[in-house]
CSV table of C-alpha atoms in Angstrom, one decimal:
chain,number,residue,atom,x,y,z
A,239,UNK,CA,46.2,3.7,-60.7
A,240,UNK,CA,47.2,0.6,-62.5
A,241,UNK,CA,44.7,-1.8,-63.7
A,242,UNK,CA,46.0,-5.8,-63.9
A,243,UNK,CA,44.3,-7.4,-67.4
A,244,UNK,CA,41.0,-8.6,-67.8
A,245,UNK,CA,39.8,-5.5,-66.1
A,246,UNK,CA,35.9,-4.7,-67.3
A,247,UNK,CA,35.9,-2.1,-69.6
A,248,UNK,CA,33.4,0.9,-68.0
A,249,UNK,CA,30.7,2.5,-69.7
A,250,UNK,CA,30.6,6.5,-69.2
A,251,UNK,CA,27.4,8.1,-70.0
A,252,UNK,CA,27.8,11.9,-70.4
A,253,UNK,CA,24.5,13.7,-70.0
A,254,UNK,CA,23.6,15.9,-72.5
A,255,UNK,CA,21.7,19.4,-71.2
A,256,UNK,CA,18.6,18.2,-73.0
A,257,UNK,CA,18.9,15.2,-70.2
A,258,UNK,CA,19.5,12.7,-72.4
A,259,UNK,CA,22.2,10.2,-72.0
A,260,UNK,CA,25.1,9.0,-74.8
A,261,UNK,CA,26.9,5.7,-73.9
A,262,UNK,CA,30.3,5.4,-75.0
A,263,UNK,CA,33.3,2.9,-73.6
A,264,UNK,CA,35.7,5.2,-72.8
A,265,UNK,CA,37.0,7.1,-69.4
A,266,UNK,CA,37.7,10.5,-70.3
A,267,UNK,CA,36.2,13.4,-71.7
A,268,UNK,CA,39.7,14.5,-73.2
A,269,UNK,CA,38.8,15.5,-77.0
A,270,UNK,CA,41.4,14.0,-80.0
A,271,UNK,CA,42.8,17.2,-79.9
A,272,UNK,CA,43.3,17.2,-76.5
A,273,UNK,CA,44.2,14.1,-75.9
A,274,UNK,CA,47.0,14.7,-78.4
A,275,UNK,CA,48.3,17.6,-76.9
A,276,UNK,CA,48.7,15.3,-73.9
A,277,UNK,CA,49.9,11.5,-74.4
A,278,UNK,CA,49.6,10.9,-77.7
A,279,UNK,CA,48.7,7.5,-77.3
A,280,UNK,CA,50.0,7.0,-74.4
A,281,UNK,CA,53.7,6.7,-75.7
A,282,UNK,CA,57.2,5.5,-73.3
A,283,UNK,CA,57.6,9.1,-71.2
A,284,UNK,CA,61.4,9.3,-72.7
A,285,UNK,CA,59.8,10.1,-76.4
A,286,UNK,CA,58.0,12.8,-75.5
A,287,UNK,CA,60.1,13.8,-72.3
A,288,UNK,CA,63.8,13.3,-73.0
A,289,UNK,CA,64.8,13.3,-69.2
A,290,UNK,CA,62.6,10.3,-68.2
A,291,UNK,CA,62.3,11.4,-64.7
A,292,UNK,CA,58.6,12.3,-63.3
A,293,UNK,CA,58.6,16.0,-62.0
A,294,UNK,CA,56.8,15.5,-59.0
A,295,UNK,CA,57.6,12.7,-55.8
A,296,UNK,CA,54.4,11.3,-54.4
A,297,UNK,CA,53.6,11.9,-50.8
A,298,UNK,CA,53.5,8.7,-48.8
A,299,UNK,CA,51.2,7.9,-45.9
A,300,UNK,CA,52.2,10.2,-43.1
A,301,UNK,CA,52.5,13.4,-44.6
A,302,UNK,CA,49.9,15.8,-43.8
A,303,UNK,CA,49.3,17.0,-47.1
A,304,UNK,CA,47.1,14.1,-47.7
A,305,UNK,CA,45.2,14.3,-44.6
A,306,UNK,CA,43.9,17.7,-45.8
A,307,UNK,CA,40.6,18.6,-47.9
A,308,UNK,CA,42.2,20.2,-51.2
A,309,UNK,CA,40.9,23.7,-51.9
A,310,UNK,CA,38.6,24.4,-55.1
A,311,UNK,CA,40.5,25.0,-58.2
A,312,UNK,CA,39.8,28.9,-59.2
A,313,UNK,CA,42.0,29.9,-61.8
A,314,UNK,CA,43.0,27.7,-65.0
A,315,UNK,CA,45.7,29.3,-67.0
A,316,UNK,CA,49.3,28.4,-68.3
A,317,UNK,CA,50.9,27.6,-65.4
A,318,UNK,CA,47.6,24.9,-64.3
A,319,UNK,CA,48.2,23.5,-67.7
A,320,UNK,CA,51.7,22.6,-67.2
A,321,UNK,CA,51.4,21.5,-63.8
A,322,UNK,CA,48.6,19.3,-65.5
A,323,UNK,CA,50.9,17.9,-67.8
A,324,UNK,CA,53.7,17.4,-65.3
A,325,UNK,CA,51.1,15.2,-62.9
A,326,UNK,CA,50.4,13.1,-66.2
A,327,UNK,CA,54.0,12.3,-66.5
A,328,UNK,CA,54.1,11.5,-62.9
A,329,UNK,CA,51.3,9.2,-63.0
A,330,UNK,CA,52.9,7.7,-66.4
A,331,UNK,CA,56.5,7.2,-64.6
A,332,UNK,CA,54.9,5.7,-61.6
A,333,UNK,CA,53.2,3.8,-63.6
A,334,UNK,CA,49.7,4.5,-62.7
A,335,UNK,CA,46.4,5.3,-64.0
A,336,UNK,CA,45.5,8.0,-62.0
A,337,UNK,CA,46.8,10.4,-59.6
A,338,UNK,CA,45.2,13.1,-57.2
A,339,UNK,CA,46.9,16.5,-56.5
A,340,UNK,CA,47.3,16.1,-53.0
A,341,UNK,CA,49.4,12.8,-53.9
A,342,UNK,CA,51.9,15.7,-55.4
A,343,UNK,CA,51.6,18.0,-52.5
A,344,UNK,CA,48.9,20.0,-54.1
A,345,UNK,CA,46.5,21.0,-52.3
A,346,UNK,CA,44.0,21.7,-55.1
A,347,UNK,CA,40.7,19.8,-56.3
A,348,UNK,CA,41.8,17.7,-59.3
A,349,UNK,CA,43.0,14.8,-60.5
A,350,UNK,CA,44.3,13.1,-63.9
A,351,UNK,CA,43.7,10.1,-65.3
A,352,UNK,CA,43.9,7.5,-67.9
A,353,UNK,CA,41.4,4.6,-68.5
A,354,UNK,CA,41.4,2.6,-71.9
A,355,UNK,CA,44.3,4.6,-72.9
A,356,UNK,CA,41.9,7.6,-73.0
A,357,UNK,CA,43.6,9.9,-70.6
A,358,UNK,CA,41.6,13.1,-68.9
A,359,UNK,CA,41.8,15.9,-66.3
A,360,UNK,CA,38.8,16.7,-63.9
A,361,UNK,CA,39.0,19.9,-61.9
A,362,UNK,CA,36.5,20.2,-58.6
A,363,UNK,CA,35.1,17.3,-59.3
A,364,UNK,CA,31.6,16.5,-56.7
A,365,UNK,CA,29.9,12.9,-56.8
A,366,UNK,CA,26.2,13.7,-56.7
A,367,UNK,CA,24.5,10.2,-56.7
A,368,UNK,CA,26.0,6.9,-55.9
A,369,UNK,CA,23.7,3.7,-56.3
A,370,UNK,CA,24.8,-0.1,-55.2
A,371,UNK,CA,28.0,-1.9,-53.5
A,372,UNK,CA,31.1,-3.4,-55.2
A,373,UNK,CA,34.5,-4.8,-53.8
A,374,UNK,CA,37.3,-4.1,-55.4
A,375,UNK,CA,41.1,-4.7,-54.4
A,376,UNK,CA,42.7,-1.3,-54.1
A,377,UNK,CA,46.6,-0.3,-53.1
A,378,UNK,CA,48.0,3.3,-53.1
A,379,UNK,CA,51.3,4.9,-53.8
A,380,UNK,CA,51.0,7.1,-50.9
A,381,UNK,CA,50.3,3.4,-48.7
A,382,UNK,CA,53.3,1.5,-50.7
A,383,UNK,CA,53.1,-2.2,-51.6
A,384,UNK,CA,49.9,-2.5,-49.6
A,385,UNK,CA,46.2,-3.9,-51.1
A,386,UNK,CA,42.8,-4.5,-49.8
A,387,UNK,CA,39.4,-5.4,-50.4
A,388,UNK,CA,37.3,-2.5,-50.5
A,389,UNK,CA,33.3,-2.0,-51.1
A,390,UNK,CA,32.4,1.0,-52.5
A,391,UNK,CA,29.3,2.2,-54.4
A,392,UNK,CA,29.3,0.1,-58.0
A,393,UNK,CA,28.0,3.2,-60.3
A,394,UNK,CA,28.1,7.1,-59.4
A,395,UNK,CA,27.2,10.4,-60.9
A,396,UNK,CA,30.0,12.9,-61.2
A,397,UNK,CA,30.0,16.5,-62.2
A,398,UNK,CA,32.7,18.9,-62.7
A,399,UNK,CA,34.8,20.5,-65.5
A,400,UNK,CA,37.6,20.0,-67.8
A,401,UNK,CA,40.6,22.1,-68.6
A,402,UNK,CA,38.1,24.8,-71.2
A,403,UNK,CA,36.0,25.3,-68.4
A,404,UNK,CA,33.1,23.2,-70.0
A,405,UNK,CA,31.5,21.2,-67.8
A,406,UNK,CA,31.7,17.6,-67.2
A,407,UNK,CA,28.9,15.2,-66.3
A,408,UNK,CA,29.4,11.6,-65.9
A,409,UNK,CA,27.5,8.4,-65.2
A,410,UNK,CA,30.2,6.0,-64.3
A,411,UNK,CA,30.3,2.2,-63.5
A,412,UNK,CA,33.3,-0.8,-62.8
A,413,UNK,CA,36.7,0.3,-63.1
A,414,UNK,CA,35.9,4.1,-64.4
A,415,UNK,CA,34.1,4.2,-61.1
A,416,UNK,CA,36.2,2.4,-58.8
A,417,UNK,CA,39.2,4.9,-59.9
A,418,UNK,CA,36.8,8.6,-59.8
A,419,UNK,CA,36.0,7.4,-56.0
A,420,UNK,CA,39.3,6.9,-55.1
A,421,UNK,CA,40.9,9.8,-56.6
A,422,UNK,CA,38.2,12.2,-54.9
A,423,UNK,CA,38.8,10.4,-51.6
A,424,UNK,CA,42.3,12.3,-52.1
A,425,UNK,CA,41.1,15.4,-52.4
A,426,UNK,CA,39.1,15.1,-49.5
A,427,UNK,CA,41.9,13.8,-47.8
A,428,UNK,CA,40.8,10.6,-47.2
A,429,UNK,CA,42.9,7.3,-47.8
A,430,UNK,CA,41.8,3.6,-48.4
A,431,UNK,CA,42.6,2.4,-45.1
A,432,UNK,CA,39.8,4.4,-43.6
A,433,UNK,CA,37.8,2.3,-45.4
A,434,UNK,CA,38.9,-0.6,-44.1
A,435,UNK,CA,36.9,-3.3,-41.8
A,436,UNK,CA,38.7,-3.7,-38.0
A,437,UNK,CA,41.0,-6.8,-38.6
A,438,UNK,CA,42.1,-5.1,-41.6
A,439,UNK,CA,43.3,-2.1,-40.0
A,440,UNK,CA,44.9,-4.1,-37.7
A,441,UNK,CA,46.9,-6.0,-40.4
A,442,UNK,CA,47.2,-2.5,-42.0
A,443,UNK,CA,49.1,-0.8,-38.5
A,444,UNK,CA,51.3,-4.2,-38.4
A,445,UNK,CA,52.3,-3.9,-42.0
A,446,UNK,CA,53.0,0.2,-42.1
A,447,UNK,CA,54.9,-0.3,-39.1
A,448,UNK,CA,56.8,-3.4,-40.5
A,449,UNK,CA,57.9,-0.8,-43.3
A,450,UNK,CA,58.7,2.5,-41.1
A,451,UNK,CA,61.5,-0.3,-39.3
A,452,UNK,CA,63.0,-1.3,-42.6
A,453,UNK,CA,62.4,1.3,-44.3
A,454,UNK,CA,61.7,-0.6,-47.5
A,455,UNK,CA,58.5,-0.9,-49.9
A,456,UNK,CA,57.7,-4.7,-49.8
A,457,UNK,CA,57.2,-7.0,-53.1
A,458,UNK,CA,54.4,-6.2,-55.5
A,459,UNK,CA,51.4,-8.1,-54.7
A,460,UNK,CA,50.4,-10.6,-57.0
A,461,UNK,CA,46.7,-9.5,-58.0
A,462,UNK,CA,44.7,-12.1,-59.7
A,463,UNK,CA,43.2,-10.8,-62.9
A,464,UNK,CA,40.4,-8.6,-62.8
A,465,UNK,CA,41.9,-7.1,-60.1
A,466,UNK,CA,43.2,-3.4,-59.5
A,467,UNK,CA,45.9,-1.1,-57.8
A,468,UNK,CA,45.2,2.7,-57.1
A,469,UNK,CA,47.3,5.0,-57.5
């Protein structure tokens, strides 16, 4: 996911098990040391990875890998890790703030992420409350070139767990949210344009079959700021 400027920072409220809440403006639960082992911040890919070519190709619209519900994520070891670190340079190369397993051809529940240049890993990741609408413009690099409006609940509680196995739980609002929801949407196997109202499916069909014939990604839209592509 790539966010345009001007994009509202989002406020993440971790719960603590006492039930409290702490606020901090950030979008990811990645510690320093953590974060460093990743993207230190967030540097050009060719630094840290000499060959400058993202390991995995994202699936496009069409392929059934992201028409299926990704499997629960049992076993986090070495190999997870790398594959981890692989989707972060994907994401990074794409460029993007976030990007699903199933975008990869994975068919495993998590995604990565990078929000305020705080990047973050969330494995079997469940929304358990959602409150209020917002509309957003969305686009995906599995629908190429493509954006549209899209209302979707403005804050949402999400649990899961990070890369330790210690669990993660999040109170999320504005962009934060807007990316969580569409990420888990690919692990369900859902894409934005079921989301979409009847005349924009419509333009959606006329547009995705525009590209099957030339077989070409059209321009990049030009989002006003404030505005938002997924990834």
């Amino acid at each position: 996911m790539r966010s345009a400027e001007n994009t509202p920072a989002s406020v993440v409220r971790r719960r603590s098990p006492s039930g409290s809440e702490r606020s901090t403006v950030r979008g990811s639960d990645i510690t320093p040391g953590r974060r460093e082992k990743y993207w230190e911040d967030r540097p050009d890919t060719s630094r840290r990875y000499p060959w400058a070519v993202a390991p995995h190709v994202i699936r496009i619209i069409g392929d059934p890998v992201l028409k299926q519900r990704a499997s629960e994520v049992e076993r986090v070891d070495g190999a997870f890790a790398r594959l981890v670190e692989d989707m972060f340079v994907t994401m990074y190369e794409a460029p993007g703030v976030g990007l699903a397993a199933p975008q990869v051809g994975v068919q495993q529940r998590f995604f990565v992420y990078d929000h305020d240049d705080d990047p973050g890993v969330i494995i079997n990741p469940t929304i358990v409350e959602s409150r209020g609408e917002a509309a957003f413009v969305e686009g995906c690099l599995s629908v190429p070139g493509l954006h549209w409006e899209i209302i979707r609940p403005a804050e949402i509680h999400v649990k899961g767990f990070d890369l330790d196995g210690n669990e993660l739980d999040l109170e999320l609002d504005d962009f934060a949210c807007r990316v969580f929801q569409h990420e888990i949407d690919h692990l369900d196997g859902v894409l934005l344009i079921e989301h979409l109202t009847d005349e924009q499916r419509a333009e959606a069909r006329r547009a995705l079959s525009d590209l099957r014939m030339r077989r070409l990604a059209p321009p990049e839209p030009d989002l006003a700021p404030g505005r938002l592509r997924i990834i």
